[in-house]
Amino acid sequence: MEEYFEKSFYWEEFINLKMDKKIYYIGNSSEEPRGDNNSKINELSKICSCAPILVNYDYVKDSFSYNKVDFDLKFGTRKILDDLDVNIPLMLNITSMNLRLLGTLLFHIKRKQFRKVYCIYTEPLRYCKTVSTSEEGEYIDRFDLYKKFRGIGAIPGFVRENDKNLSERWIVFLGFEGKRSEQINEKYEFENIVPVITLPSYQPGWHNYVFEENLDLIKQADRKPEYIIANSYLSAYNYLDRIVRTSPDLYVRVSPLGTKINALGALLFSLNNKRSIEILYDNPIAEGKISEDCGNTYVFDISEVINRKED
């Protein structure tokens, strides 16, 4: 295994370092306060020349608009990168970016081999909850972040198939909504399930919510959950790397339903290991806010990892 050092910065550190004279910035429109692009672009513009690319993703059409022009996600994403200089650093604001859009961008960024690639992410302090009453009159306090889904399907650039009929294992990075993992499992009826929980989580005790919401699946897996770090993409990347390298005859299906940073690690690993891993995602449709208040903002330098040669 090629070892990587996770190059990450607090946003304030990154700004103070003033490492780049010019930077491309790609963000998406969002109702999430922590996904705000304007403040980040303004701060970047004070220290370097910032060229922003702001897109509006359409969940129904699976397309996005940029400069009032519509682009199909599968066939049009490459076009917004074609005119960019690969020697100028590229920054993605992944905070509220849909995983289909993020994955497709990463696929084409890897193909073009940008010299420097950064990802910026702002943690939530609180997620929105739904409080309802059961038939027995009991109050139910639970996370209900997504109401609609496009359905389980491959992210453009991540189409895979178990050609060798290898033994399969489903690795699911669990989040606050147990219904999501249940829906995927009901469709595929996996026999070999590995539940993965973040520890430490963004906030103390959040791993307990994840455990409670996914208790039925954890019991079905008949094994103790495994753990990765919530705010580390390399924690997810290295975890998958260990699984694949210790079990070369295994075909891994990964559902990144937990943190966005862990999902970033899963996407990057899948881009570098096409023969042995498949991303299995339910493509939720965001409507309104899913979080409240902003936590720490991090910048991850993923240049070395995304430019690694594919296995």
mmCIF file of C-alpha atoms in Angstrom:
data_model
loop_
_atom_site.group_PDB
_atom_site.id
_atom_site.type_symbol
_atom_site.label_atom_id
_atom_site.label_comp_id
_atom_site.label_asym_id
_atom_site.label_seq_id
_atom_site.Cartn_x
_atom_site.Cartn_y
_atom_site.Cartn_z
ATOM 1 C CA MET A 1 0.000 0.000 0.000
ATOM 2 C CA GLU A 2 1.206 3.469 -0.855
ATOM 3 C CA GLU A 3 1.015 5.509 2.342
ATOM 4 C CA TYR A 4 -0.475 9.011 2.295
ATOM 5 C CA PHE A 5 -0.304 11.809 4.807
ATOM 6 C CA GLU A 6 -3.643 13.564 5.189
ATOM 7 C CA LYS A 7 -2.951 17.176 4.331
ATOM 8 C CA SER A 8 -5.735 19.116 5.997
ATOM 9 C CA PHE A 9 -6.071 22.650 7.301
ATOM 10 C CA TYR A 10 -8.563 24.679 9.221
ATOM 11 C CA TRP A 11 -10.013 27.253 6.842
ATOM 12 C CA GLU A 12 -8.356 30.081 8.777
ATOM 13 C CA GLU A 13 -4.971 28.352 8.470
ATOM 14 C CA PHE A 14 -5.392 27.853 4.742
ATOM 15 C CA ILE A 15 -6.268 31.520 4.232
ATOM 16 C CA ASN A 16 -3.268 32.676 6.276
ATOM 17 C CA LEU A 17 -0.846 30.437 4.385
ATOM 18 C CA LYS A 18 -1.648 32.195 1.072
ATOM 19 C CA MET A 19 -0.239 29.273 -0.878
ATOM 20 C CA ASP A 20 -1.735 29.977 -4.297
ATOM 21 C CA LYS A 21 -1.748 33.042 -6.561
ATOM 22 C CA LYS A 22 -4.866 31.894 -8.390
ATOM 23 C CA ILE A 23 -7.485 29.261 -7.677
ATOM 24 C CA TYR A 24 -10.552 27.843 -9.394
ATOM 25 C CA TYR A 25 -13.504 27.397 -7.052
ATOM 26 C CA ILE A 26 -16.440 25.062 -7.785
ATOM 27 C CA GLY A 27 -19.515 25.171 -5.564
ATOM 28 C CA ASN A 28 -23.204 24.371 -5.828
ATOM 29 C CA SER A 29 -26.282 26.317 -4.815
ATOM 30 C CA SER A 30 -27.747 25.213 -1.490
ATOM 31 C CA GLU A 31 -30.168 26.229 1.238
ATOM 32 C CA GLU A 32 -27.655 25.062 3.836
ATOM 33 C CA PRO A 33 -26.067 28.033 5.669
ATOM 34 C CA ARG A 34 -22.834 26.068 6.079
ATOM 35 C CA GLY A 35 -22.737 25.447 2.325
ATOM 36 C CA ASP A 36 -22.442 29.193 1.675
ATOM 37 C CA ASN A 37 -20.137 29.956 -1.240
ATOM 38 C CA ASN A 38 -20.100 33.755 -1.241
ATOM 39 C CA SER A 39 -18.190 34.237 2.007
ATOM 40 C CA LYS A 40 -15.560 31.683 0.975
ATOM 41 C CA ILE A 41 -15.135 33.246 -2.458
ATOM 42 C CA ASN A 42 -14.813 36.709 -0.905
ATOM 43 C CA GLU A 43 -12.151 35.535 1.538
ATOM 44 C CA LEU A 44 -10.222 33.752 -1.200
ATOM 45 C CA SER A 45 -10.413 36.839 -3.413
ATOM 46 C CA LYS A 46 -8.573 38.860 -0.754
ATOM 47 C CA ILE A 47 -5.501 36.619 -0.918
ATOM 48 C CA CYS A 48 -5.485 35.394 -4.522
ATOM 49 C CA SER A 49 -7.266 35.593 -7.836
ATOM 50 C CA CYS A 50 -10.385 33.438 -7.402
ATOM 51 C CA ALA A 51 -12.315 32.219 -10.440
ATOM 52 C CA PRO A 52 -15.660 30.859 -9.163
ATOM 53 C CA ILE A 53 -17.811 28.271 -10.948
ATOM 54 C CA LEU A 54 -21.205 28.001 -9.261
ATOM 55 C CA VAL A 55 -23.588 25.312 -10.485
ATOM 56 C CA ASN A 56 -27.211 24.520 -9.692
ATOM 57 C CA TYR A 57 -27.882 20.772 -9.646
ATOM 58 C CA ASP A 58 -31.327 19.481 -10.688
ATOM 59 C CA TYR A 59 -32.095 16.250 -8.831
ATOM 60 C CA VAL A 60 -35.008 15.296 -11.097
ATOM 61 C CA LYS A 61 -33.325 15.861 -14.462
ATOM 62 C CA ASP A 62 -29.899 14.770 -13.177
ATOM 63 C CA SER A 63 -28.379 17.842 -14.760
ATOM 64 C CA PHE A 64 -26.955 21.167 -13.651
ATOM 65 C CA SER A 65 -26.975 24.731 -14.890
ATOM 66 C CA TYR A 66 -23.922 26.977 -15.132
ATOM 67 C CA ASN A 67 -24.012 30.509 -16.542
ATOM 68 C CA LYS A 68 -27.670 29.890 -17.492
ATOM 69 C CA VAL A 69 -26.707 26.911 -19.643
ATOM 70 C CA ASP A 70 -27.965 23.396 -18.816
ATOM 71 C CA PHE A 71 -25.546 20.460 -18.770
ATOM 72 C CA ASP A 72 -26.392 16.775 -18.514
ATOM 73 C CA LEU A 73 -24.515 15.375 -15.508
ATOM 74 C CA LYS A 74 -23.200 12.295 -17.291
ATOM 75 C CA PHE A 75 -22.111 13.930 -20.539
ATOM 76 C CA GLY A 76 -21.754 17.608 -19.689
ATOM 77 C CA THR A 77 -19.668 17.759 -16.503
ATOM 78 C CA ARG A 78 -16.403 17.477 -18.412
ATOM 79 C CA LYS A 79 -17.257 20.597 -20.427
ATOM 80 C CA ILE A 80 -16.979 22.986 -17.459
ATOM 81 C CA LEU A 81 -13.453 21.676 -16.805
ATOM 82 C CA ASP A 82 -12.158 21.644 -20.381
ATOM 83 C CA ASP A 83 -11.224 25.325 -20.467
ATOM 84 C CA LEU A 84 -9.456 25.290 -17.100
ATOM 85 C CA ASP A 85 -5.665 25.276 -16.767
ATOM 86 C CA VAL A 86 -4.660 22.068 -14.939
ATOM 87 C CA ASN A 87 -1.654 23.893 -13.454
ATOM 88 C CA ILE A 88 -3.931 26.219 -11.497
ATOM 89 C CA PRO A 89 -5.277 24.751 -8.198
ATOM 90 C CA LEU A 90 -8.899 23.669 -8.086
ATOM 91 C CA MET A 91 -11.097 23.850 -4.972
ATOM 92 C CA LEU A 92 -14.423 22.018 -4.509
ATOM 93 C CA ASN A 93 -16.871 23.096 -1.829
ATOM 94 C CA ILE A 94 -18.277 19.640 -1.021
ATOM 95 C CA THR A 95 -20.267 20.691 2.065
ATOM 96 C CA SER A 96 -23.716 20.461 0.505
ATOM 97 C CA MET A 97 -22.734 18.984 -2.838
ATOM 98 C CA ASN A 98 -24.809 16.017 -3.979
ATOM 99 C CA LEU A 99 -22.687 12.861 -4.165
ATOM 100 C CA ARG A 100 -23.632 12.289 -7.803
ATOM 101 C CA LEU A 101 -22.308 15.718 -8.742
ATOM 102 C CA LEU A 102 -19.235 15.362 -6.520
ATOM 103 C CA GLY A 103 -18.373 11.896 -7.828
ATOM 104 C CA THR A 104 -18.771 12.926 -11.465
ATOM 105 C CA LEU A 105 -16.579 15.984 -10.924
ATOM 106 C CA LEU A 106 -13.886 13.887 -9.232
ATOM 107 C CA PHE A 107 -13.979 11.394 -12.114
ATOM 108 C CA HIS A 108 -13.251 14.095 -14.699
ATOM 109 C CA ILE A 109 -10.783 15.938 -12.457
ATOM 110 C CA LYS A 110 -8.778 12.719 -12.177
ATOM 111 C CA ARG A 111 -8.882 12.265 -15.941
ATOM 112 C CA LYS A 112 -7.547 15.788 -16.508
ATOM 113 C CA GLN A 113 -4.897 15.470 -13.742
ATOM 114 C CA PHE A 114 -5.083 18.862 -12.096
ATOM 115 C CA ARG A 115 -1.831 19.608 -10.294
ATOM 116 C CA LYS A 116 -3.549 20.654 -7.055
ATOM 117 C CA VAL A 117 -7.032 19.732 -5.870
ATOM 118 C CA TYR A 118 -8.590 20.930 -2.617
ATOM 119 C CA CYS A 119 -11.896 20.034 -0.990
ATOM 120 C CA ILE A 120 -13.518 22.374 1.510
ATOM 121 C CA TYR A 121 -16.054 21.142 4.050
ATOM 122 C CA THR A 122 -17.923 22.795 6.941
ATOM 123 C CA GLU A 123 -19.139 20.567 9.765
ATOM 124 C CA PRO A 124 -22.684 20.842 11.136
ATOM 125 C CA LEU A 125 -23.249 21.697 14.784
ATOM 126 C CA ARG A 126 -26.792 20.290 14.753
ATOM 127 C CA TYR A 127 -28.886 18.305 12.303
ATOM 128 C CA CYS A 128 -32.599 18.942 11.938
ATOM 129 C CA LYS A 129 -34.901 16.451 13.648
ATOM 130 C CA THR A 130 -38.495 15.401 13.190
ATOM 131 C CA VAL A 131 -40.615 15.149 16.317
ATOM 132 C CA SER A 132 -43.826 13.156 15.884
ATOM 133 C CA THR A 133 -46.248 11.069 17.912
ATOM 134 C CA SER A 134 -46.651 7.305 17.589
ATOM 135 C CA GLU A 135 -49.956 5.411 17.705
ATOM 136 C CA GLU A 136 -49.278 4.727 21.374
ATOM 137 C CA GLY A 137 -49.030 8.435 22.046
ATOM 138 C CA GLU A 138 -45.253 8.368 22.563
ATOM 139 C CA TYR A 139 -43.096 11.169 21.226
ATOM 140 C CA ILE A 140 -40.626 10.064 18.570
ATOM 141 C CA ASP A 141 -37.546 12.256 18.273
ATOM 142 C CA ARG A 142 -35.518 11.179 15.255
ATOM 143 C CA PHE A 143 -33.470 12.399 12.333
ATOM 144 C CA ASP A 144 -35.398 12.515 9.076
ATOM 145 C CA LEU A 145 -33.081 14.385 6.753
ATOM 146 C CA TYR A 146 -34.251 13.170 3.356
ATOM 147 C CA LYS A 147 -37.808 12.529 2.167
ATOM 148 C CA LYS A 148 -37.205 11.590 -1.473
ATOM 149 C CA PHE A 149 -34.634 9.502 -3.355
ATOM 150 C CA ARG A 150 -33.705 9.091 -7.011
ATOM 151 C CA GLY A 151 -33.237 5.422 -6.257
ATOM 152 C CA ILE A 152 -30.196 3.188 -6.084
ATOM 153 C CA GLY A 153 -27.999 3.675 -9.105
ATOM 154 C CA ALA A 154 -24.420 4.136 -10.245
ATOM 155 C CA ILE A 155 -22.796 7.571 -10.140
ATOM 156 C CA PRO A 156 -21.601 8.611 -13.628
ATOM 157 C CA GLY A 157 -18.010 7.432 -14.000
ATOM 158 C CA PHE A 158 -18.460 4.769 -11.310
ATOM 159 C CA VAL A 159 -20.278 2.029 -13.236
ATOM 160 C CA ARG A 160 -18.917 -1.316 -12.043
ATOM 161 C CA GLU A 161 -19.733 -4.990 -12.405
ATOM 162 C CA ASN A 162 -18.498 -8.102 -10.624
ATOM 163 C CA ASP A 163 -17.139 -9.693 -13.788
ATOM 164 C CA LYS A 164 -15.167 -12.396 -11.997
ATOM 165 C CA ASN A 165 -18.100 -13.471 -9.827
ATOM 166 C CA LEU A 166 -16.056 -12.846 -6.709
ATOM 167 C CA SER A 167 -17.427 -13.287 -3.214
ATOM 168 C CA GLU A 168 -19.265 -10.084 -2.300
ATOM 169 C CA ARG A 169 -19.261 -7.997 0.863
ATOM 170 C CA TRP A 170 -21.450 -4.977 1.588
ATOM 171 C CA ILE A 171 -19.697 -2.283 3.595
ATOM 172 C CA VAL A 172 -22.138 0.378 4.740
ATOM 173 C CA PHE A 173 -20.963 3.633 6.307
ATOM 174 C CA LEU A 174 -23.933 4.237 8.571
ATOM 175 C CA GLY A 175 -25.591 7.607 9.158
ATOM 176 C CA PHE A 176 -28.451 9.017 11.204
ATOM 177 C CA GLU A 177 -31.212 7.519 9.033
ATOM 178 C CA GLY A 178 -31.644 3.781 9.456
ATOM 179 C CA LYS A 179 -34.275 3.691 6.719
ATOM 180 C CA ARG A 180 -31.620 4.360 4.080
ATOM 181 C CA SER A 181 -29.493 1.320 4.890
ATOM 182 C CA GLU A 182 -32.658 -0.758 5.281
ATOM 183 C CA GLN A 183 -33.915 0.205 1.817
ATOM 184 C CA ILE A 184 -30.655 -0.806 0.151
ATOM 185 C CA ASN A 185 -30.462 -4.069 2.059
ATOM 186 C CA GLU A 186 -34.078 -4.948 1.260
ATOM 187 C CA LYS A 187 -33.335 -4.674 -2.450
ATOM 188 C CA TYR A 188 -30.109 -6.692 -2.475
ATOM 189 C CA GLU A 189 -30.558 -8.978 0.559
ATOM 190 C CA PHE A 190 -26.855 -9.060 1.376
ATOM 191 C CA GLU A 191 -25.426 -12.063 3.222
ATOM 192 C CA ASN A 192 -22.089 -10.503 4.170
ATOM 193 C CA ILE A 193 -22.713 -7.129 5.842
ATOM 194 C CA VAL A 194 -20.115 -4.912 7.519
ATOM 195 C CA PRO A 195 -21.625 -1.948 9.419
ATOM 196 C CA VAL A 196 -19.219 0.969 9.890
ATOM 197 C CA ILE A 197 -19.746 3.799 12.401
ATOM 198 C CA THR A 198 -17.739 6.989 12.902
ATOM 199 C CA LEU A 199 -15.792 7.312 16.142
ATOM 200 C CA PRO A 200 -14.925 9.974 17.023
ATOM 201 C CA SER A 201 -17.911 11.681 15.422
ATOM 202 C CA TYR A 202 -18.300 15.374 14.625
ATOM 203 C CA GLN A 203 -19.917 15.867 18.022
ATOM 204 C CA PRO A 204 -19.563 13.754 21.206
ATOM 205 C CA GLY A 205 -22.228 11.069 21.421
ATOM 206 C CA TRP A 206 -23.346 11.255 17.793
ATOM 207 C CA HIS A 207 -22.147 7.682 17.198
ATOM 208 C CA ASN A 208 -24.821 6.577 19.685
ATOM 209 C CA TYR A 209 -27.540 8.063 17.464
ATOM 210 C CA VAL A 210 -26.128 6.141 14.507
ATOM 211 C CA PHE A 211 -26.041 2.920 16.501
ATOM 212 C CA GLU A 212 -29.651 3.329 17.681
ATOM 213 C CA GLU A 213 -31.026 4.214 14.243
ATOM 214 C CA ASN A 214 -29.337 1.226 12.594
ATOM 215 C CA LEU A 215 -29.710 -1.337 15.356
ATOM 216 C CA ASP A 216 -31.772 -3.793 13.274
ATOM 217 C CA LEU A 217 -29.188 -3.863 10.501
ATOM 218 C CA ILE A 218 -26.334 -4.234 12.983
ATOM 219 C CA LYS A 219 -28.100 -7.229 14.548
ATOM 220 C CA GLN A 220 -28.654 -8.749 11.125
ATOM 221 C CA ALA A 221 -24.964 -8.353 10.291
ATOM 222 C CA ASP A 222 -24.192 -10.607 13.239
ATOM 223 C CA ARG A 223 -20.890 -8.832 13.855
ATOM 224 C CA LYS A 224 -19.680 -5.850 15.813
ATOM 225 C CA PRO A 225 -19.558 -2.539 13.937
ATOM 226 C CA GLU A 226 -16.203 -1.292 12.721
ATOM 227 C CA TYR A 227 -15.093 2.304 13.137
ATOM 228 C CA ILE A 228 -13.573 5.119 11.100
ATOM 229 C CA ILE A 229 -12.937 8.791 11.913
ATOM 230 C CA ALA A 230 -15.785 11.132 10.919
ATOM 231 C CA ASN A 231 -13.718 14.048 9.609
ATOM 232 C CA SER A 232 -10.983 12.087 7.828
ATOM 233 C CA TYR A 233 -11.287 11.007 4.209
ATOM 234 C CA LEU A 234 -8.110 8.942 4.542
ATOM 235 C CA SER A 235 -9.629 7.016 7.447
ATOM 236 C CA ALA A 236 -12.293 5.743 5.027
ATOM 237 C CA TYR A 237 -9.809 5.359 2.161
ATOM 238 C CA ASN A 238 -7.305 3.361 4.220
ATOM 239 C CA TYR A 239 -10.049 1.230 5.762
ATOM 240 C CA LEU A 240 -11.244 0.148 2.313
ATOM 241 C CA ASP A 241 -7.652 -0.361 1.189
ATOM 242 C CA ARG A 242 -7.020 -2.801 4.045
ATOM 243 C CA ILE A 243 -10.164 -4.757 3.194
ATOM 244 C CA VAL A 244 -9.298 -5.072 -0.489
ATOM 245 C CA ARG A 245 -5.625 -5.899 0.016
ATOM 246 C CA THR A 246 -6.204 -8.543 2.684
ATOM 247 C CA SER A 247 -8.995 -10.173 0.651
ATOM 248 C CA PRO A 248 -7.970 -10.026 -3.046
ATOM 249 C CA ASP A 249 -10.765 -12.429 -4.041
ATOM 250 C CA LEU A 250 -13.427 -10.128 -2.585
ATOM 251 C CA TYR A 251 -15.746 -7.767 -4.466
ATOM 252 C CA VAL A 252 -16.729 -4.876 -2.203
ATOM 253 C CA ARG A 253 -19.902 -2.848 -2.450
ATOM 254 C CA VAL A 254 -19.774 0.362 -0.429
ATOM 255 C CA SER A 255 -22.704 2.548 0.586
ATOM 256 C CA PRO A 256 -21.348 5.866 1.966
ATOM 257 C CA LEU A 257 -24.388 6.958 3.992
ATOM 258 C CA GLY A 258 -22.395 8.599 6.790
ATOM 259 C CA THR A 259 -20.297 11.769 6.663
ATOM 260 C CA LYS A 260 -19.516 13.609 3.439
ATOM 261 C CA ILE A 261 -15.794 13.443 4.214
ATOM 262 C CA ASN A 262 -15.926 9.648 4.575
ATOM 263 C CA ALA A 263 -17.900 9.517 1.321
ATOM 264 C CA LEU A 264 -15.106 11.523 -0.313
ATOM 265 C CA GLY A 265 -12.634 8.834 0.793
ATOM 266 C CA ALA A 266 -14.854 6.073 -0.628
ATOM 267 C CA LEU A 267 -15.194 7.866 -3.969
ATOM 268 C CA LEU A 268 -11.445 8.425 -4.249
ATOM 269 C CA PHE A 269 -10.703 4.798 -3.400
ATOM 270 C CA SER A 270 -13.210 3.609 -5.988
ATOM 271 C CA LEU A 271 -11.592 5.809 -8.640
ATOM 272 C CA ASN A 272 -8.217 4.237 -7.880
ATOM 273 C CA ASN A 273 -9.437 0.617 -7.590
ATOM 274 C CA LYS A 274 -12.005 -0.078 -10.287
ATOM 275 C CA ARG A 275 -11.634 -3.862 -10.338
ATOM 276 C CA SER A 276 -12.628 -4.578 -6.769
ATOM 277 C CA ILE A 277 -15.065 -1.952 -5.480
ATOM 278 C CA GLU A 278 -18.464 -0.542 -6.373
ATOM 279 C CA ILE A 279 -20.276 2.483 -4.911
ATOM 280 C CA LEU A 280 -23.883 1.594 -4.083
ATOM 281 C CA TYR A 281 -25.778 4.805 -3.357
ATOM 282 C CA ASP A 282 -29.438 5.722 -2.888
ATOM 283 C CA ASN A 283 -29.159 9.273 -4.259
ATOM 284 C CA PRO A 284 -31.246 11.307 -1.772
ATOM 285 C CA ILE A 285 -32.936 14.497 -2.921
ATOM 286 C CA ALA A 286 -32.248 17.458 -0.648
ATOM 287 C CA GLU A 287 -35.213 19.689 0.161
ATOM 288 C CA GLY A 288 -34.699 22.610 2.504
ATOM 289 C CA LYS A 289 -32.198 22.685 5.343
ATOM 290 C CA ILE A 290 -30.927 19.488 6.932
ATOM 291 C CA SER A 291 -28.582 21.119 9.444
ATOM 292 C CA GLU A 292 -28.392 24.156 11.687
ATOM 293 C CA ASP A 293 -25.372 26.251 12.644
ATOM 294 C CA CYS A 294 -21.840 25.789 11.386
ATOM 295 C CA GLY A 295 -18.937 23.940 12.964
ATOM 296 C CA ASN A 296 -15.314 23.872 11.862
ATOM 297 C CA THR A 297 -14.403 24.398 8.226
ATOM 298 C CA TYR A 298 -11.631 22.205 6.835
ATOM 299 C CA VAL A 299 -9.625 22.226 3.629
ATOM 300 C CA PHE A 300 -8.316 18.863 2.407
ATOM 301 C CA ASP A 301 -5.510 18.648 -0.138
ATOM 302 C CA ILE A 302 -6.418 15.506 -2.111
ATOM 303 C CA SER A 303 -3.940 16.123 -4.971
ATOM 304 C CA GLU A 304 -1.672 13.164 -4.327
ATOM 305 C CA VAL A 305 -4.500 10.690 -3.809
ATOM 306 C CA ILE A 306 -6.650 11.655 -6.774
ATOM 307 C CA ASN A 307 -3.645 11.658 -9.124
ATOM 308 C CA ARG A 308 -2.568 8.168 -8.132
ATOM 309 C CA LYS A 309 -2.515 5.629 -10.981
ATOM 310 C CA GLU A 310 -5.475 3.258 -11.026
ATOM 311 C CA ASP A 311 -4.999 -0.323 -9.826
#
